[in-house]
Coordinates of C-alpha atoms in Angstrom, one line a residue:
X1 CA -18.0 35.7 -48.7
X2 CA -18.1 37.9 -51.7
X3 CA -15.1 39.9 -51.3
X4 CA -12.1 39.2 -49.2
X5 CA -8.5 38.5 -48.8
X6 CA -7.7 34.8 -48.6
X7 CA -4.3 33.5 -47.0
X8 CA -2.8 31.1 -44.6
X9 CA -2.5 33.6 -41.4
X10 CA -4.0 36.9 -41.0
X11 CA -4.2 38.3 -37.7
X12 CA -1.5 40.7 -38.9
X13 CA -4.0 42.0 -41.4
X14 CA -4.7 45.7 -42.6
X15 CA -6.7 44.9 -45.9
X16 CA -10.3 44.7 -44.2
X17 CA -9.5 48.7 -43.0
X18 CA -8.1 49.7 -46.4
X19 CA -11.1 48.2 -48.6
X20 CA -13.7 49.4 -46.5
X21 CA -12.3 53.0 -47.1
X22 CA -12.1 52.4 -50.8
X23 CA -15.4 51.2 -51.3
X24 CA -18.5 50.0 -50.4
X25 CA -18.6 46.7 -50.0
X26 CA -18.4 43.9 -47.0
X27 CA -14.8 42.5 -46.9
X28 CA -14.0 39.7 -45.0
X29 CA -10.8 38.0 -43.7
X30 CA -10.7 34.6 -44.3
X31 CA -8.1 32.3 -43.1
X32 CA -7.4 28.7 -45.2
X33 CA -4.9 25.7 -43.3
X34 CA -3.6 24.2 -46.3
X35 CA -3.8 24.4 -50.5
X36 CA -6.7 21.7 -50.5
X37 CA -9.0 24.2 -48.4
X38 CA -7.8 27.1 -51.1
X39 CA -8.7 24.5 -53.7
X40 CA -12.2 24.2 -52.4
X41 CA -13.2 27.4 -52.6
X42 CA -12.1 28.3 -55.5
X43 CA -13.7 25.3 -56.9
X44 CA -17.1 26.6 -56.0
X45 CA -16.6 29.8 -57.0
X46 CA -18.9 31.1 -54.0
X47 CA -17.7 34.9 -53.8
X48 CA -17.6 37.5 -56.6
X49 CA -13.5 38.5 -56.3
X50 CA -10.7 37.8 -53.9
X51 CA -7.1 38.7 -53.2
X52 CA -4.6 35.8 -52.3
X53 CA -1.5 36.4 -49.5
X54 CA 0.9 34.3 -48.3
X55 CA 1.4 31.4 -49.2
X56 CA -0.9 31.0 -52.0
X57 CA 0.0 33.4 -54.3
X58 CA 0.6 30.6 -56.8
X59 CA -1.5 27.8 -55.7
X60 CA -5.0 28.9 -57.2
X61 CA -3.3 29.5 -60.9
X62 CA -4.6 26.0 -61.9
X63 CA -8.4 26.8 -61.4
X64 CA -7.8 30.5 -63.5
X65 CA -9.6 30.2 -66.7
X66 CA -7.7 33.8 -67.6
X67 CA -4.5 35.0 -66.1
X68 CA -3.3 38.7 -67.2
X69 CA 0.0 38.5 -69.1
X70 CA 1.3 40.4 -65.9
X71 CA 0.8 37.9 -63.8
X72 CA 1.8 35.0 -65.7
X73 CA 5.1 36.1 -66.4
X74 CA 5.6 36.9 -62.9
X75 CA 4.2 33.2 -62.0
X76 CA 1.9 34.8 -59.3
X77 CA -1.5 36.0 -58.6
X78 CA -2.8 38.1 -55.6
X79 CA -6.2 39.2 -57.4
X80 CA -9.2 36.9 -58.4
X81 CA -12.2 38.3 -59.9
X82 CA -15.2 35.9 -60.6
X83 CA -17.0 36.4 -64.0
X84 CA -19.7 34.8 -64.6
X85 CA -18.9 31.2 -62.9
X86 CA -14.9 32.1 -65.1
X87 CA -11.8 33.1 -62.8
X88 CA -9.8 35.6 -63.8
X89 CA -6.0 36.0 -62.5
X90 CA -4.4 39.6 -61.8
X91 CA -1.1 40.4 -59.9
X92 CA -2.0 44.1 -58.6
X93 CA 1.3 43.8 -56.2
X94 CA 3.5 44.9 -59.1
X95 CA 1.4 48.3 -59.3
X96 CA 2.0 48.0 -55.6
X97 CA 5.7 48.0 -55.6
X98 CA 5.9 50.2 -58.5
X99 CA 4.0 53.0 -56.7
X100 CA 5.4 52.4 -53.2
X101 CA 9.3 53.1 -54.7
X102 CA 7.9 55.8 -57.1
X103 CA 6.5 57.5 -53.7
X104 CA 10.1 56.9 -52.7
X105 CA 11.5 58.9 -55.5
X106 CA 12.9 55.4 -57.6
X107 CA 11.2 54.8 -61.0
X108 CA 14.5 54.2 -62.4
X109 CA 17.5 51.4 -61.1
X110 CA 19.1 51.1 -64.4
X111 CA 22.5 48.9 -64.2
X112 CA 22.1 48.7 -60.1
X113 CA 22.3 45.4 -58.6
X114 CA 19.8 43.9 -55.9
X115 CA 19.3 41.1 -53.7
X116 CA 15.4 40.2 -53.0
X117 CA 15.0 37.9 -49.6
X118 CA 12.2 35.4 -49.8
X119 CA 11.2 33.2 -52.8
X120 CA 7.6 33.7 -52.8
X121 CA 5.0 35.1 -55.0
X122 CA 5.7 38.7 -53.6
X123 CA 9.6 38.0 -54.4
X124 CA 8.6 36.7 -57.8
X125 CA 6.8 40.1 -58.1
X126 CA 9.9 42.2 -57.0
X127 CA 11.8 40.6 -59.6
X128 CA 9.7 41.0 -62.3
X129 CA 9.5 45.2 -60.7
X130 CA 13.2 45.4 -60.8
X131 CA 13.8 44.3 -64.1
X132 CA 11.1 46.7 -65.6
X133 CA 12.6 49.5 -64.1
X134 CA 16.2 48.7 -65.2
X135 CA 18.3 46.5 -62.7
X136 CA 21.2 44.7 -64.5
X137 CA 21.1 42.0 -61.7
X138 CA 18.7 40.3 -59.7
X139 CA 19.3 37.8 -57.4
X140 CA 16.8 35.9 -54.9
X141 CA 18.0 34.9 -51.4
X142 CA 16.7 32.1 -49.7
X143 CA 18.0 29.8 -46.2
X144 CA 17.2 26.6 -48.6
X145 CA 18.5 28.0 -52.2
X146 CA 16.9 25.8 -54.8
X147 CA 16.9 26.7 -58.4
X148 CA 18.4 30.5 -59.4
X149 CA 18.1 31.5 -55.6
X150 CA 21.6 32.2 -53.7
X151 CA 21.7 31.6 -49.9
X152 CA 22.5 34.4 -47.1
X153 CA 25.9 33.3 -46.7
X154 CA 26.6 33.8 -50.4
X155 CA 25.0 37.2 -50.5
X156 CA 26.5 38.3 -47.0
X157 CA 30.0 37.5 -48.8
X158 CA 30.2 37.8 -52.5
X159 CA 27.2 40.5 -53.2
X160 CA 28.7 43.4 -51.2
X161 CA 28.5 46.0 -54.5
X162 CA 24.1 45.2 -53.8
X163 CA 22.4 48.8 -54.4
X164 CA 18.9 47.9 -53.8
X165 CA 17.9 45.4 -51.1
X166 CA 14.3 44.0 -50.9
X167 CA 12.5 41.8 -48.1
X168 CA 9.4 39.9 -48.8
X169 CA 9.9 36.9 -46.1
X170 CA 7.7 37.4 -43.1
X171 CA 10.8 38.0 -40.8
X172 CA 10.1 41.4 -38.9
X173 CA 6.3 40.7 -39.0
X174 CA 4.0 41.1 -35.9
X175 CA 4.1 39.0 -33.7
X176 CA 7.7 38.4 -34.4
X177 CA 8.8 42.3 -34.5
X178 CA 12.0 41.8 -33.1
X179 CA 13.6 39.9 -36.2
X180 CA 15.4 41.4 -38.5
X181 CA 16.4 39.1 -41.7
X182 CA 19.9 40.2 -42.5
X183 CA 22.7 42.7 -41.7
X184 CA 23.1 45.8 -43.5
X185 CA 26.5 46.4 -42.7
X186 CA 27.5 43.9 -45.6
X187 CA 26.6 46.3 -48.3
X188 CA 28.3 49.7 -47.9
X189 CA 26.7 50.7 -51.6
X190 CA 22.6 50.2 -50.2
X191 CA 20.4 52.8 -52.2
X192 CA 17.6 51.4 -51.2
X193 CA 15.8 49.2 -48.9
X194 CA 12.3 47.8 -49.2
X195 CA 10.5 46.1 -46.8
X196 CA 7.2 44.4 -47.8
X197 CA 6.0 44.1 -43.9
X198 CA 3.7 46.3 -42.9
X199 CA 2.5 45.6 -39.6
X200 CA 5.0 46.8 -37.5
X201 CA 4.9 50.3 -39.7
X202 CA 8.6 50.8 -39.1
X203 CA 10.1 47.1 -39.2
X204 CA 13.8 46.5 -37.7
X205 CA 15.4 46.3 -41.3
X206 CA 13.9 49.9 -42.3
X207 CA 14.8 51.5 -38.7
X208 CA 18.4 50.5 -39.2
X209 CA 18.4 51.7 -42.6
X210 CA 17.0 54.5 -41.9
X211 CA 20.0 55.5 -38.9
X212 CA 22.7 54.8 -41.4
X213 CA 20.8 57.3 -44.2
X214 CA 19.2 54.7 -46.7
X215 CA 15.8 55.7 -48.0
X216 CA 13.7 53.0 -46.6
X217 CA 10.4 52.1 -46.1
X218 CA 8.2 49.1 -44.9
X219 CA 4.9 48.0 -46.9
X220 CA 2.1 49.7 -45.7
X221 CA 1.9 52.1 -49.2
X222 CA 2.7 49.4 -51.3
X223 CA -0.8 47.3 -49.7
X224 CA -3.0 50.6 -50.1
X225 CA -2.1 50.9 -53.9
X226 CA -2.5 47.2 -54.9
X227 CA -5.8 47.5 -52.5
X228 CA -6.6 50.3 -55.1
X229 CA -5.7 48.5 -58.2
X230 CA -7.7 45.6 -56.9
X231 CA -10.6 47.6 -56.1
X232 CA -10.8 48.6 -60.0
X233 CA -10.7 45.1 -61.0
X234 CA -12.8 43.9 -58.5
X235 CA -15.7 46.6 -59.5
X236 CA -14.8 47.2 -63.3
X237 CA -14.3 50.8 -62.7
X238 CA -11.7 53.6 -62.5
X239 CA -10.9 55.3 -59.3
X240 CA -9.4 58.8 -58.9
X241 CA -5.9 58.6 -58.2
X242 CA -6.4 60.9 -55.2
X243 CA -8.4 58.4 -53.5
X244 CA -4.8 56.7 -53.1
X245 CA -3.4 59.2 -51.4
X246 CA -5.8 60.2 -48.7
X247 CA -6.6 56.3 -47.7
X248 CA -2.9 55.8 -47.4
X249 CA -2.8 59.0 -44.7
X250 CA -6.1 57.8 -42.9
X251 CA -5.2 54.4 -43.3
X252 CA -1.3 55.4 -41.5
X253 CA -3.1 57.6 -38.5
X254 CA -5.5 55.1 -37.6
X255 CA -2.6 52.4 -37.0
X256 CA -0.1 54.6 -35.5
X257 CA 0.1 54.7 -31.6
X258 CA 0.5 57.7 -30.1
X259 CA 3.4 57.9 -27.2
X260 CA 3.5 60.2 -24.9
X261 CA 6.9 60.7 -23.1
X262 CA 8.1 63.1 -19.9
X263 CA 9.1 64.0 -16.4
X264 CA 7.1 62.4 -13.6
X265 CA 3.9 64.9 -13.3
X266 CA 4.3 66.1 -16.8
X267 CA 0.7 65.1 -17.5
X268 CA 1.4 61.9 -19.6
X269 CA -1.6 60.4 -17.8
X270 CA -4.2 62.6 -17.8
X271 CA -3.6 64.1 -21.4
X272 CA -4.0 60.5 -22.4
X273 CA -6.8 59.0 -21.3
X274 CA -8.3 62.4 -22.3
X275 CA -6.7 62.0 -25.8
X276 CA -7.7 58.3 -26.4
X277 CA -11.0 59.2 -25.4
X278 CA -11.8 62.0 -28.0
X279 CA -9.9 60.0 -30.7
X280 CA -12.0 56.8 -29.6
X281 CA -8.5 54.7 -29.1
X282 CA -7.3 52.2 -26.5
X283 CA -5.3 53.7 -23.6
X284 CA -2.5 52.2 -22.5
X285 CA -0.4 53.5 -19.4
X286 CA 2.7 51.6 -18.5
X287 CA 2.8 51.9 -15.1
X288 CA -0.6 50.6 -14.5
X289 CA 0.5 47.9 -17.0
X290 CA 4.1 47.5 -14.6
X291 CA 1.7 47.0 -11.7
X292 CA -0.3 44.6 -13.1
X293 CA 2.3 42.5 -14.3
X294 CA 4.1 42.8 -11.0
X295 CA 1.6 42.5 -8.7
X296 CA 2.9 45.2 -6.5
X297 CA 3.0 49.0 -6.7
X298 CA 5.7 50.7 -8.1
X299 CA 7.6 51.6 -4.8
X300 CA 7.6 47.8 -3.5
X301 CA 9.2 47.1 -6.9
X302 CA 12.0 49.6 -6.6
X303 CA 12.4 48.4 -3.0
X304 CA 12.4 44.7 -3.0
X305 CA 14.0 45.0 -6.9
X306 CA 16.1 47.7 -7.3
X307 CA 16.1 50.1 -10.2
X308 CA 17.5 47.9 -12.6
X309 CA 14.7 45.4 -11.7
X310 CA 11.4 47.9 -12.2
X311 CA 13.8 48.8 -15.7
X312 CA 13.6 45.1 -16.6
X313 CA 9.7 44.9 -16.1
X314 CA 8.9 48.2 -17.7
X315 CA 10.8 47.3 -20.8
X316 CA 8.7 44.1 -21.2
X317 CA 5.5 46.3 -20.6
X318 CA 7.4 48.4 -23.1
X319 CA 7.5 45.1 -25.4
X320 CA 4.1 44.2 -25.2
X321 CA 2.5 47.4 -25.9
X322 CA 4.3 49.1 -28.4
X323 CA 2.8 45.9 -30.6
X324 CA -0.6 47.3 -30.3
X325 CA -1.8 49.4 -33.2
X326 CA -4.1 53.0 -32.9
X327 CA -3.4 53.1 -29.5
X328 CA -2.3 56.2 -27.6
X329 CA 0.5 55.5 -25.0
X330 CA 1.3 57.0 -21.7
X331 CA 5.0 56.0 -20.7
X332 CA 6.8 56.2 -17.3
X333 CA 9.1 58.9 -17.0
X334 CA 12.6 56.6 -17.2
X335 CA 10.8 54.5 -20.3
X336 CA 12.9 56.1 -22.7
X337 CA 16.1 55.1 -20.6
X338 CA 17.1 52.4 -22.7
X339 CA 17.4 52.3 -26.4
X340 CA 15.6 49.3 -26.9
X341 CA 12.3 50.5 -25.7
X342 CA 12.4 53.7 -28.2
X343 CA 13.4 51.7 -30.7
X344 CA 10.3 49.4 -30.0
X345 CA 7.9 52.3 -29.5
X346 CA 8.6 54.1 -32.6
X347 CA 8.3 50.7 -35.0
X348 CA 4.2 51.7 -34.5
X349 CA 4.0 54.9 -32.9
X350 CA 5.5 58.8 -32.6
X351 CA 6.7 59.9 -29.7
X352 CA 5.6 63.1 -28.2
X353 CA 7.5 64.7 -25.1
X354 CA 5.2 66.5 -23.2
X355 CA 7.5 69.7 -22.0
X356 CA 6.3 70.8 -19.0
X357 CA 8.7 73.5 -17.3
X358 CA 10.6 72.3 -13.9
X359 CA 9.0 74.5 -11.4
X360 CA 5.9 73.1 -12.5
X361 CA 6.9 69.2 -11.8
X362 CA 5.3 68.1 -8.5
X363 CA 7.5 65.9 -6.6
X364 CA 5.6 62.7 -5.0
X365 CA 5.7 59.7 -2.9
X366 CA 4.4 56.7 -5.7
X367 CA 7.8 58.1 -7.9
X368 CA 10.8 56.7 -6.1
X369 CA 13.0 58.6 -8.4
X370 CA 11.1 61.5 -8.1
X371 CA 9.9 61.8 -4.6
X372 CA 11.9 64.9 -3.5
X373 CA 12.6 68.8 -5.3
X374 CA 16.2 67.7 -5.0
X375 CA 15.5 64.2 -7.1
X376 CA 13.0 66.0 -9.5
X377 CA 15.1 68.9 -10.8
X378 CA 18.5 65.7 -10.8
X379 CA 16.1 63.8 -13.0
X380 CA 15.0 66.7 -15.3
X381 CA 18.9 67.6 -16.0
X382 CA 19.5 64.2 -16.9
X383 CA 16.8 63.4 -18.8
X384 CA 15.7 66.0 -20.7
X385 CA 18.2 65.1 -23.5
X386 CA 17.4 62.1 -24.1
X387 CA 13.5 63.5 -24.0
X388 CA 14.7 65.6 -27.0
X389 CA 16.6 63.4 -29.2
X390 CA 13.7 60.7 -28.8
X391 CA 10.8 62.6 -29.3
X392 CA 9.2 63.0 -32.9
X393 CA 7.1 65.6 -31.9
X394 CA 7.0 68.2 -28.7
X395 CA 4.3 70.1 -27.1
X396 CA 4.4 72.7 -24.3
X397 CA 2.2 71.8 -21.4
X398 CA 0.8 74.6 -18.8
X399 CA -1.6 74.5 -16.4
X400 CA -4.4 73.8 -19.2
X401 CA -3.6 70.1 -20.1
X402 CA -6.7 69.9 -22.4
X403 CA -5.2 72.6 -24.5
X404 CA -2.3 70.2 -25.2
X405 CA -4.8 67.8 -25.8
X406 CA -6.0 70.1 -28.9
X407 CA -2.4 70.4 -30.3
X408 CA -1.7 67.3 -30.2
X409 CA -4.9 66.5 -32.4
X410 CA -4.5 69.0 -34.5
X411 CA -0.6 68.7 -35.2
X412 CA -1.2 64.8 -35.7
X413 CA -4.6 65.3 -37.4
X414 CA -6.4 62.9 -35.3

């Protein structure tokens, strides 16, 4: 390896994607099981510069021969370049952070208070972040408080005036995308919420902060600009700042899924296989998923099952495939029924209701709640509003369904 991103687990990874946009160079993954192994290879000294994750952000600083004043004061390092058989130390995270809640519109908290979940060298980081940029208290949260660190319980109760809440545990973190790490309904005075995770795009903690009207946002900025710093140190050079910007935005529409929601017949399947084909993604339709998972078709399941069974499969289908990244979609009809399965759909995709006018919805026999005129038109009236206040994005679909195929490319610049 001569450039690559070291950690303990990184099937979750986006950095591979990111460098290889930034420049041109092999960059490789590489997965350690313990300090000893990270010990190893930086004993050898067998690659030209690497960046450190989870959890070793601190364990190489003993084989540095240089570490940046940056990163010494913060006690963690993310960025090792290789000079001449001499390792040098960098922590670009803190350009990261800095440019991630400068994108947000913060670049000053002066006198606000914050809590920071997670002890690690990304915490460390966020401290150091906060302090530059003004905070007049900073306190770490962790489940086993050692040190200066304060446990959940204690922030739940005695830090309800927090302004600024960060998260840099793995909690909310594909696989697991489901957890969220603490309640924001304990802090009626949130300003802000950062959320290191970037894989889901959307994470539980930013969603919710998000509904109650907190600027929020998840990691995925924060990796592309410490990816960019790196790059310079990495290659001794200077990049232009626009590069940033425009690897972000290809970096974002490669990994979101696209998600197509609608009546029975609206063209959901068709648009997207077409879609995912001229966009070179994976195609995913829920039914045939449903089917699979079942073993049965979809009318068996309604008959032997009931409604609410078929629901109860579909929203694990739901589960599973709104995990995926780059994908493009194709939901059922009813998928958008229950809250939980928007709420998982959107954490990695946008949702985009194909509007197709009633008379032009084809009743048939494979959609038991759809098999009749009477049953289409009942479901249209009851569903399209909860089409509408799902949906991100809407397209009109006529009799041409690769012409929606076109808008939809060109309005999500795919």
């Amino acid at each position: 390896m001569q450039y690559g991103l070291i950690g303990k687990k990184l099937g979750h990874s986006f950095s591979k994607e990111v460098h290889t946009l930034l420049a041109d160079y092999e960059y490789e993954l590489l997965e350690l099981p313990d300090e000893d192994a990270v010990g190893d290879l930086l004993t050898k000294k067998e690659f030209r510069a690497i960046n450190v994750t989870i959890p070793y952000k601190q364990t190489g600083i003993p084989y540095l021969t240089e570490i940046s004043p940056e990163a010494r004061a913060i006690g963690a390092v993310n960025t090792i370049v290789n000079r001449d058989g001499k390792l040098y130390g960098y922590n670009t995270d803190f350009y990261g952070i800095t440019a991630a809640l400068a994108r947000m519109g913060f670049t000053d908290f002066t006198g606000k208070r914050a809590l920071i979940l997670g002890t690690g060298g990304t915490s460390l980081t966020s401290v150091a972040v906060l302090r530059a940029l003004g905070a007049v208290r900073v306190h770490t949260v962790s489940r086993t408080p050692k040190g200066t660190a304060i446990s959940y319980e204690e922030a739940l109760t005695k830090h309800e005036d927090t302004d600024i809440l960060f998260n840099t545990t793995p909690v909310g973190m594909f696989p697991n995308a489901d957890g969220c790490p603490i309640s924001l309904s304990a802090f009626p005075r949130l300003a802000c919420v950062f959320d290191a995770v970037y894989n889901p795009l959307s994470t539980r903690l930013v969603t919710e902060a998000r509904e109650r009207g907190i600027p929020a946002d998840t990691g995925l900025y924060m990796l592309v600009a410490q990816a960019f710093r790196a790059v310079e140190l990495f290659l001794d050079i200077t990049l232009d700042p626009a590069l940033l910007e425009t690897t972000y935005s290809k970096i974002l529409r490669a990994k979101q899924n696209v998600v197509l929601i609608g009546m029975p017949s609206s063209g959901k399947s068709t648009i997207g296989r077409a879609l995912a084909e001229q966009t070179e993604r994976p195609f995913i339709d829920l039914d045939e998923e449903i089917v699979k998972m079942a073993g049965r078709d979809i009318p068996t399941i309604f008959r032997e099952e009931g409604e609410k069974g078929f629901r109860d499969i579909e929203s694990e289908a739901v589960r599973i495939a709104a995990q995926k990244t780059g994908a493009v979609i194709a939901t059922g009809g009813g998928a958008v029924l229950r809250g939980e399965n928007v709420a998982r759909l959107k954490q990695n995709g946008v949702l985009c209701l194909l509007d197709r006018p009633l008379e032009a919805l084809t009743p048939t026999s494979d959609r038991p709640t759809a098999s009749d005129r009477a049953a289409i038109e009942a479901r249209y009236f009851e569903r399209r509003p909860i089409y509408l206040a799902a949906k991100d994005y809407s397209f009109s679909v006529g009799d041409d369904f690769m012409t929606v195929v076109d808008h939809i490319r060109k309005e999500l610049s795919l």
